[in-house]
Short mmCIF file of C-alpha atoms and ligand atoms in Angstrom, two decimals:
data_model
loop_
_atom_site.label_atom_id
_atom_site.label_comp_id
_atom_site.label_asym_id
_atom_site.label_seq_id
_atom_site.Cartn_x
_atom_site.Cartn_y
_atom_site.Cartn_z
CA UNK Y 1034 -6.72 -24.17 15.07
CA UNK Y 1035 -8.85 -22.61 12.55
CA UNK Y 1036 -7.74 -21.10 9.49
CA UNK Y 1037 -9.41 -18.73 6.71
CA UNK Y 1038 -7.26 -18.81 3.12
CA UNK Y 1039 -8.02 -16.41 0.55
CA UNK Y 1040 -7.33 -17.62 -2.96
CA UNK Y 1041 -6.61 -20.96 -1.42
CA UNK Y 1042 -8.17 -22.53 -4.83
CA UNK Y 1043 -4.54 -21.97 -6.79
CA UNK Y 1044 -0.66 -21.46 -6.16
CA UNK Y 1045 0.28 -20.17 -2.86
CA UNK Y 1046 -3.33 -20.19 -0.96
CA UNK Y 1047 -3.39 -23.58 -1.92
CA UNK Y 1048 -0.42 -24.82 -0.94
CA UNK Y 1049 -0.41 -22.77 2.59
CA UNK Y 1050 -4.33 -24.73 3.07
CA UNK Y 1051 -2.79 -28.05 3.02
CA UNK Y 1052 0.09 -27.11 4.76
CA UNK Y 1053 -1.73 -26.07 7.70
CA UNK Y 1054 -4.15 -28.48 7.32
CA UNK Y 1055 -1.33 -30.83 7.26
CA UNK Y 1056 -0.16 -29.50 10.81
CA UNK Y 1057 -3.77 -30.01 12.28
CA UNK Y 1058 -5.73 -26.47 10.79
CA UNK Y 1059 -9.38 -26.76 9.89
CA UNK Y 1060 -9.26 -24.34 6.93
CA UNK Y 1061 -11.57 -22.36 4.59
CA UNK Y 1062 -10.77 -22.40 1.82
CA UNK Y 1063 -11.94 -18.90 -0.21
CA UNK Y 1064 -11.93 -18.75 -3.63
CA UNK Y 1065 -13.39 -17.20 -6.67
CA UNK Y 1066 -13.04 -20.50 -8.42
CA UNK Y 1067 -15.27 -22.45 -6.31
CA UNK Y 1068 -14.41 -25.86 -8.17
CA UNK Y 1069 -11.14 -25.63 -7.74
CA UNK Y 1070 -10.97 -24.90 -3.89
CA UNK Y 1071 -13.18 -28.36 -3.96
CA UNK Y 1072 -10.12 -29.68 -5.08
CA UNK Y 1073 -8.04 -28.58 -2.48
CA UNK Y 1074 -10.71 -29.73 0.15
CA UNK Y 1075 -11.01 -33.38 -1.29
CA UNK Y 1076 -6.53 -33.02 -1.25
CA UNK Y 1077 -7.12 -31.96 2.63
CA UNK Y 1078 -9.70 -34.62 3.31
CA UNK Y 1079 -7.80 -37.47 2.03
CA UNK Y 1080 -4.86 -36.48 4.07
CA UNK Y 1081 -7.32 -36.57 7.13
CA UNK Y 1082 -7.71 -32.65 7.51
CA UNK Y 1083 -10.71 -30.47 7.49
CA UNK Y 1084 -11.76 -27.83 4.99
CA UNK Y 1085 -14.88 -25.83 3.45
CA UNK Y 1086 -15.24 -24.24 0.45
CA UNK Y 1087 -16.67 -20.83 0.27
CA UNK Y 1088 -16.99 -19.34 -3.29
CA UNK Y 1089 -16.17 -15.57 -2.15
CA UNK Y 1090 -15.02 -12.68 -4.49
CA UNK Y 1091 -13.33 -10.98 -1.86
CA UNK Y 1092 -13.14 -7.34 -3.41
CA UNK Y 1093 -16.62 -7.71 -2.16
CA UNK Y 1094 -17.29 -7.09 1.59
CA UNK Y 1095 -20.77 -8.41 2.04
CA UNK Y 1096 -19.29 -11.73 0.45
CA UNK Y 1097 -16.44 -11.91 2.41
CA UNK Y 1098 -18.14 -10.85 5.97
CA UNK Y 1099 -20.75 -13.90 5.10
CA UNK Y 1100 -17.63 -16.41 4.39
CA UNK Y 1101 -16.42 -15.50 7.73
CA UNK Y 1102 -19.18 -16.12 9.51
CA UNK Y 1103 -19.52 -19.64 7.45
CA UNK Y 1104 -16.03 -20.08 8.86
CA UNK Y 1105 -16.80 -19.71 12.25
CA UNK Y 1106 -20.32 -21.43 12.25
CA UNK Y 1107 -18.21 -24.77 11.07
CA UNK Y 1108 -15.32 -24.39 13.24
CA UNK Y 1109 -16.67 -22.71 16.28
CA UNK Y 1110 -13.19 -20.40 16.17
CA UNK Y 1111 -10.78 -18.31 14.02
CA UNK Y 1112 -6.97 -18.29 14.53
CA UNK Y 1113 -5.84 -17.60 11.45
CA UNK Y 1114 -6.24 -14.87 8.53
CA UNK Y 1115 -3.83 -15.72 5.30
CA UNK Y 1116 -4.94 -12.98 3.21
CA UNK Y 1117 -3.62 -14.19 -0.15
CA UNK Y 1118 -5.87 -13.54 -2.98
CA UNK Y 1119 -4.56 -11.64 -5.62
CA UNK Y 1120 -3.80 -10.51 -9.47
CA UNK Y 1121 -1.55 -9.03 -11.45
CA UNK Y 1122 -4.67 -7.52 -12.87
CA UNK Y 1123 -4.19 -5.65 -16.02
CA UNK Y 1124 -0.43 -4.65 -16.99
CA UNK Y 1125 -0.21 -1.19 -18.68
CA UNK Y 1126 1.37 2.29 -19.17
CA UNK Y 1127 -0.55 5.03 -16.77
CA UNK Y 1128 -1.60 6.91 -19.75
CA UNK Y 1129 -3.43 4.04 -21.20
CA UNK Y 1130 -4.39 2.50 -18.39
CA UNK Y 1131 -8.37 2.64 -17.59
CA UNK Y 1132 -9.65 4.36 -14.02
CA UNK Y 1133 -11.77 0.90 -13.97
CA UNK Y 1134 -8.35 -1.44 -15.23
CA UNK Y 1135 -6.78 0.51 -12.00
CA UNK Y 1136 -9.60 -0.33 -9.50
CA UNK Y 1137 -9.92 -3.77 -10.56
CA UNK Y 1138 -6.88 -4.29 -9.12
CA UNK Y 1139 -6.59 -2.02 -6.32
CA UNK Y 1140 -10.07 -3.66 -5.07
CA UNK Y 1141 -8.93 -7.46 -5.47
CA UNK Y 1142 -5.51 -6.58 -3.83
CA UNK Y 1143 -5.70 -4.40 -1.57
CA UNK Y 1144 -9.62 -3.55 -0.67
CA UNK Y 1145 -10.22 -7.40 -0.52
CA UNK Y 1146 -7.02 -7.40 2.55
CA UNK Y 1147 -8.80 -4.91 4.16
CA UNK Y 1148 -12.42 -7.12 3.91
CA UNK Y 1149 -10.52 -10.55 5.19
CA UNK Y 1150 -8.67 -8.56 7.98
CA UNK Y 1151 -11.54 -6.04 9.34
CA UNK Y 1152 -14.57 -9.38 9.83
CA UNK Y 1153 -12.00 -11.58 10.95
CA UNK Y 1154 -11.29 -9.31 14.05
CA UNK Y 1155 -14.33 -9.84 16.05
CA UNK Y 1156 -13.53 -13.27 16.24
CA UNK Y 1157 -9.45 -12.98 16.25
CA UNK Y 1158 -10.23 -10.93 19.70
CA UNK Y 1159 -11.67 -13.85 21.34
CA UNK Y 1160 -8.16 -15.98 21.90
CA UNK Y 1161 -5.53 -13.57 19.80
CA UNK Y 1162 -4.61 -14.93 16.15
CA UNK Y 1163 -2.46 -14.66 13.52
CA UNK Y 1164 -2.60 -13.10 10.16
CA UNK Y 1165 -0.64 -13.40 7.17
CA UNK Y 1166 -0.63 -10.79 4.28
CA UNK Y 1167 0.66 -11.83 0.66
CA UNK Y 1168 2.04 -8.32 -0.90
CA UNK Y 1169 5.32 -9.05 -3.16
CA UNK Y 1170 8.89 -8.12 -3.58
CA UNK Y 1171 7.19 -5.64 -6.25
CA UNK Y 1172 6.02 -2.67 -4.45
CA UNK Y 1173 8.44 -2.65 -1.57
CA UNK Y 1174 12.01 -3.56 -3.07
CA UNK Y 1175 11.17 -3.57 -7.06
CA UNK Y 1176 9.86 -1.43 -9.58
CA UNK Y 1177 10.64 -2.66 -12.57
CA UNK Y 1178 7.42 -4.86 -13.38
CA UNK Y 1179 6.27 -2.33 -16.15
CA UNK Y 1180 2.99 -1.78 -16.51
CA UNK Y 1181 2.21 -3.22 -12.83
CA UNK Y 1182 1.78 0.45 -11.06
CA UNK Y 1183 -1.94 -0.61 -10.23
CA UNK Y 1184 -0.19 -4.01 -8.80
CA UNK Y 1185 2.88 -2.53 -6.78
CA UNK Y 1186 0.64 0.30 -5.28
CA UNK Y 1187 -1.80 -2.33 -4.09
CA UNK Y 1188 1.31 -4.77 -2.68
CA UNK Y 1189 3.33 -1.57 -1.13
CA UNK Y 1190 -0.44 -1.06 0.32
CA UNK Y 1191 -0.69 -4.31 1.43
CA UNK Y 1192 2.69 -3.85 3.83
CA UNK Y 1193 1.55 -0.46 5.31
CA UNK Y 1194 -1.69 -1.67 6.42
CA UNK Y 1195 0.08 -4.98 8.03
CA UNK Y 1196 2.15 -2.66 9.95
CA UNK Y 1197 -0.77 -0.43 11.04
CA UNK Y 1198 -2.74 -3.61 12.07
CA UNK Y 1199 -0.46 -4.93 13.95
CA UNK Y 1200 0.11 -1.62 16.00
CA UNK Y 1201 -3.86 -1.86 16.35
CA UNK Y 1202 -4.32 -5.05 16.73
CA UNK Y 1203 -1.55 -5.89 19.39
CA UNK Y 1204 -3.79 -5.18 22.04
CA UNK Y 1205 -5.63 -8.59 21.49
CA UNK Y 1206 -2.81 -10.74 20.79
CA UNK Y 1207 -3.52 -10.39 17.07
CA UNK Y 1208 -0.19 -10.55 14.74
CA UNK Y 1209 -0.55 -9.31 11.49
CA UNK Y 1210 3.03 -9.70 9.28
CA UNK Y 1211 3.72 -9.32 5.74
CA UNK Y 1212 5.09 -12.00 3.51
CA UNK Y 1213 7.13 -10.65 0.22
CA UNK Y 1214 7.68 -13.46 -2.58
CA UNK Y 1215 9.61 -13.03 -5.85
CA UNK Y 1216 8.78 -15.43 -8.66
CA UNK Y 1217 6.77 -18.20 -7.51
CA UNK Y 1218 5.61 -20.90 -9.97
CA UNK Y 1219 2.12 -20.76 -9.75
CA UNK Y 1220 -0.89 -20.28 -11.79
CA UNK Y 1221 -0.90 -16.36 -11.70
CA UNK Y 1222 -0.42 -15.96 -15.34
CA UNK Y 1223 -4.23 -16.52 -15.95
CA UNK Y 1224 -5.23 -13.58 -13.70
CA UNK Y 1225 -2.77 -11.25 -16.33
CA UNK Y 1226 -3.64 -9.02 -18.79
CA UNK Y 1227 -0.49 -7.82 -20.98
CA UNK Y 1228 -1.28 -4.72 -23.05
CA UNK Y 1229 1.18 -3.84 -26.00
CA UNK Y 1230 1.80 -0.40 -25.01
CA UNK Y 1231 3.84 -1.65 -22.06
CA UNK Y 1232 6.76 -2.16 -24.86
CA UNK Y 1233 6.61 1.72 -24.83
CA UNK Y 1234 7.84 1.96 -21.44
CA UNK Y 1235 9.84 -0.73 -21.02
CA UNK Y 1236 13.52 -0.08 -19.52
CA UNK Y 1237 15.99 -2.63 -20.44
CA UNK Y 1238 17.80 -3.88 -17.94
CA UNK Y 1239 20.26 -6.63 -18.16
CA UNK Y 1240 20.55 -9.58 -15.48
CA UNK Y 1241 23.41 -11.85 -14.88
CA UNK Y 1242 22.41 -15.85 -15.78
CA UNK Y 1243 20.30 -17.39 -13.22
CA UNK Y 1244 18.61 -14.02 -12.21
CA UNK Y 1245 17.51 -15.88 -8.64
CA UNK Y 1246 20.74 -15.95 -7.17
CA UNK Y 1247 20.01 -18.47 -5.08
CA UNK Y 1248 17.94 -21.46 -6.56
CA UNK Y 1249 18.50 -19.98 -10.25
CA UNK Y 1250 14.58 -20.60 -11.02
CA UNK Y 1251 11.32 -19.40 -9.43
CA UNK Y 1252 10.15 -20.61 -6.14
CA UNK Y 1253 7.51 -23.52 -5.19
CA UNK Y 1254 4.37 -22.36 -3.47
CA UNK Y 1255 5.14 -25.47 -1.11
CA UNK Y 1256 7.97 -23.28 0.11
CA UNK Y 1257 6.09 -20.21 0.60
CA UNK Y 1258 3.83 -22.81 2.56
CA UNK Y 1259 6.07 -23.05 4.89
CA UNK Y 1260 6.52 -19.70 6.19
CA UNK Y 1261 3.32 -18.91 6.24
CA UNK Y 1262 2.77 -21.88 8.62
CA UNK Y 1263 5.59 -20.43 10.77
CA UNK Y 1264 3.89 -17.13 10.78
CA UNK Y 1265 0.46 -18.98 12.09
CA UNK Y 1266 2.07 -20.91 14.53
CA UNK Y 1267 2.79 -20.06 18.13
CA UNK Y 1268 6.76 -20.38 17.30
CA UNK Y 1269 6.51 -17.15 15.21
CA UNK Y 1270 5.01 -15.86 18.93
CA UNK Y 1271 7.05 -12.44 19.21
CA UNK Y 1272 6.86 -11.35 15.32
CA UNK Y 1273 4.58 -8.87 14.52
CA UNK Y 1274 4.51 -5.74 12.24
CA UNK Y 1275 6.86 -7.00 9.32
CA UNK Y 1276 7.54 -7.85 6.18
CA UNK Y 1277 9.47 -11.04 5.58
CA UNK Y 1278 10.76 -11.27 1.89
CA UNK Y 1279 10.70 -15.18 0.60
CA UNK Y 1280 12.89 -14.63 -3.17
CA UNK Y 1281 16.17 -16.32 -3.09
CA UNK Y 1282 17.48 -12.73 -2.75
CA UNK Y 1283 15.80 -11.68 -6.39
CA UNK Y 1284 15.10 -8.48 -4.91
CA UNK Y 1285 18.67 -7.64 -4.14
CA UNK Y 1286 19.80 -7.39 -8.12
P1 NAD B 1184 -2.74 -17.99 -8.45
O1 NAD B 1184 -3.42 -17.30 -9.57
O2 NAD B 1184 -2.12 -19.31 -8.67
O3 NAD B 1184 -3.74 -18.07 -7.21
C1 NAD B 1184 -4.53 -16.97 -6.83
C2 NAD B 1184 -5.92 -17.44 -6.43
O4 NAD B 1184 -6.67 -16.29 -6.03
C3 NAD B 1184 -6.69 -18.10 -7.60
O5 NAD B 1184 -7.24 -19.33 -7.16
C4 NAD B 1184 -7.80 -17.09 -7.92
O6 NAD B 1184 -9.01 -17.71 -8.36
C5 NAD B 1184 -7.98 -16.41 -6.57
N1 NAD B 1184 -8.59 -15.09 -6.74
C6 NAD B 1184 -8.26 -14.13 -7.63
N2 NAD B 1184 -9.09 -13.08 -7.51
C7 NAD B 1184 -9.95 -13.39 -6.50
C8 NAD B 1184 -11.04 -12.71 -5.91
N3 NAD B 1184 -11.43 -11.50 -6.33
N4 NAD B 1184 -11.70 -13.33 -4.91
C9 NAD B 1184 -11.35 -14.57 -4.50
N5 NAD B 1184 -10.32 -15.26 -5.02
C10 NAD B 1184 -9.64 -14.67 -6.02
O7 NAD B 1184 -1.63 -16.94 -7.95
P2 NAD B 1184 -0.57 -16.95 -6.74
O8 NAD B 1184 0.73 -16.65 -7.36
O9 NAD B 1184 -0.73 -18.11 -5.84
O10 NAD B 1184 -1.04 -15.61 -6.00
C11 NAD B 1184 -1.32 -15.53 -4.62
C12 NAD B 1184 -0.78 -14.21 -4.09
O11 NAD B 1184 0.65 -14.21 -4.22
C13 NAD B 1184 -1.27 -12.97 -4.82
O12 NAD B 1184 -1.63 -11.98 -3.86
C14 NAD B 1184 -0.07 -12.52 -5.61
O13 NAD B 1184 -0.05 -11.13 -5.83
C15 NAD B 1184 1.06 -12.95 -4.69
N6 NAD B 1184 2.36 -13.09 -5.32
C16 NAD B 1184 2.60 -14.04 -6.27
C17 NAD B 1184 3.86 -14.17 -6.84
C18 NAD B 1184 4.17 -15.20 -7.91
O14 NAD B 1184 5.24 -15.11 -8.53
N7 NAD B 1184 3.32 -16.16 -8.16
C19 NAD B 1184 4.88 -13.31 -6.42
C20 NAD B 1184 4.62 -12.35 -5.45
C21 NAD B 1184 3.35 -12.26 -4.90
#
C-alpha cells in the first residue's frame, strides 16, 4: 500500500503517517515544513517503514501535481489520499477581515483538497483507493469558533466535495469519506492568527465542566490515527460518501 499525507510534518498528518506506516504503508509525507516531515520519515524508518519527504505548499497545484508524481515514481502505486493539511488561518470579524486573509485560507483548506484529490485520480483508477478528507466539527455541526467564517466555509467545503467525489469517483473503486475532529492536541495554534476585533463579536456561551463529555480534554492525534487507518483499509470496504465525526460528542453541546 501506498499512501500520500498532506501536512503529515505536524499533529494529525503525522500521526496518521506512522500509523499507516506502522500497518505496512509506504507514505509521503507532504509538508510545508520540509524539516519536520524529515522527522517523521527518520520516526517511520526506525520503526522499519518507508517514507519520502516532499516539501509541497499544497494551495499550489503545480507543487502538488509534481509531489504526486514523486509519490508514484518511488512507490510504483497510490492507494491512499489523506488530505489533511490545514489552518485556522487568520481569525476575524467579516467586516475586518481582508479579501486576501479570506483566500489564504480558503486556498490552503479547501483549494489544496481539491489539488491532492484531482492528481491523485489518475493513479487511484488503476486498482481503486481510498481517500480521507480532514474538515472539522466546525463547519458542519458548530458555529461558534468566532472569527473562523473563512475556516468553517472551507471545512463545510471540504464535506460537500467528499460527498461529490465519492458519487464520481465510485465508478473506480475510489472512496472518498470525511473525517470531523473536535479539539485535538496538536500543533495548530502556530498556523493561527487571533485579531482583537473578534472580542466584538463574540457570543458568550456557557459550558458545563469538562466541555468534552466524554474524555473531559482534547483528543490525541494518535486517536484520530486510527480512524483514518480504518478508512484506508479494506475493512472500511463499503463506506463511502460520509462524514465520520471523531470529538467525544463535543459537537453535541
Ligand atoms: P498542525 O498544525 O499540527 O499540522 C498541520 C500541518 O499542515 C503542519 O505540519 C503544517 O506545516 C502543514 N501545512 C499547513 N499549511 C500547509 C500548506 N499550505 N501546504 C502544506 N502543508 C501545510 O495541525 P493539525 O491539528 O494536525 O491539523 C490537521 C488538520 O486537522 C487541519 O486540516 C485542521 O483543520 C484539522 N483539524 C484540527 C483540529 C484540532 O483541534 N487540532 C480539529 C479539527 C480539524
Amino acid at each position: 500500500m501506498a499512501a500520500f499525507v498532506t501536512g503529515a510534518g505536524s499533529g494529525i498528518g503525522r500521526a496518521a503517517a506512522i500509523r499507516m506506516a506502522q500497518e505496512g504503508a509506504r507514505v509521503c509525507l507532504v509538508d510545508l515544513k520540509e524539516r519536520n516531515a524529515d522527522a517523521v520519515r527518520e520516526t517511520i524508518e526506525s520503526l522499519g517503514g518507508e517514507a519520502i519527504v516532499t516539501d509541497t505548499d499544497v494551495s499550489d497545484p503545480g507543487r502538488v501535481e509534481e509531489a504526486m508524481q514523486a509519490a508514484v515514481d518511488e512507490f510504483g502505486r497510490l492507494d491512499v489520499v489523506f488530505a489533511n493539511a490545514g489552518i485556522n488561518g487568520t481569525m476575524a470579524p467579516i467586516e475586518t477581515m481582508t479579501p486576501e486573509q479570506w483566500a489564504h485560507t480558503l486556498t490552503t483548506n479547501l483549494y489544496g483538497t481539491f489539488y491532492a484529490v484531482k492528481y491523485a485520480i489518475p493513479h487511484l483508477k488503476e486498482d481503486g483507493g481510498s481517500i480521507i478528507i480532514t474538515s472539522s466539527i466546525n463547519g458542519n455541526r458548530k458555529f461558534k469558533n468566532f472569527g473562523g467564517a473563512a475556516y468553517s466555509v472551507s471545512k463545510a467545503g471540504q464535506v460537500a466535495f467528499a460527498k461529490m467525489a465519492a458519487l464520481e469517483l465510485a465508478q473506480y473503486r475510489i472512496r472518498v469519506n470525511a473525517i470531523c475532529p473536535g479539539a485535538i492536541q496538536t500543533n495548530i495554534g502556530e498556523n493561527t492568527q487571533q485579531t482583537d476585533e473578534v472580542q466584538s463579536i463574540e457570543i458568550p456561551i456557557k459550558y458545563p465542566k469538562g466541555s468534552q463529555p466524554l474524555a473531559h480534554r482534547a483528543g490525541r492525534p494518535e486517536q484520530v490515527a486510527e480512524l483514518v487507518a480504518f478508512l484506508a483499509s479494506a475493512e472500511s470496504s463499503h463506506i463511502t460518501g460520509t462524514e465520520v465525526y471523531i470529538d467525544g460528542a463535543e459537537s453535541l453541546l
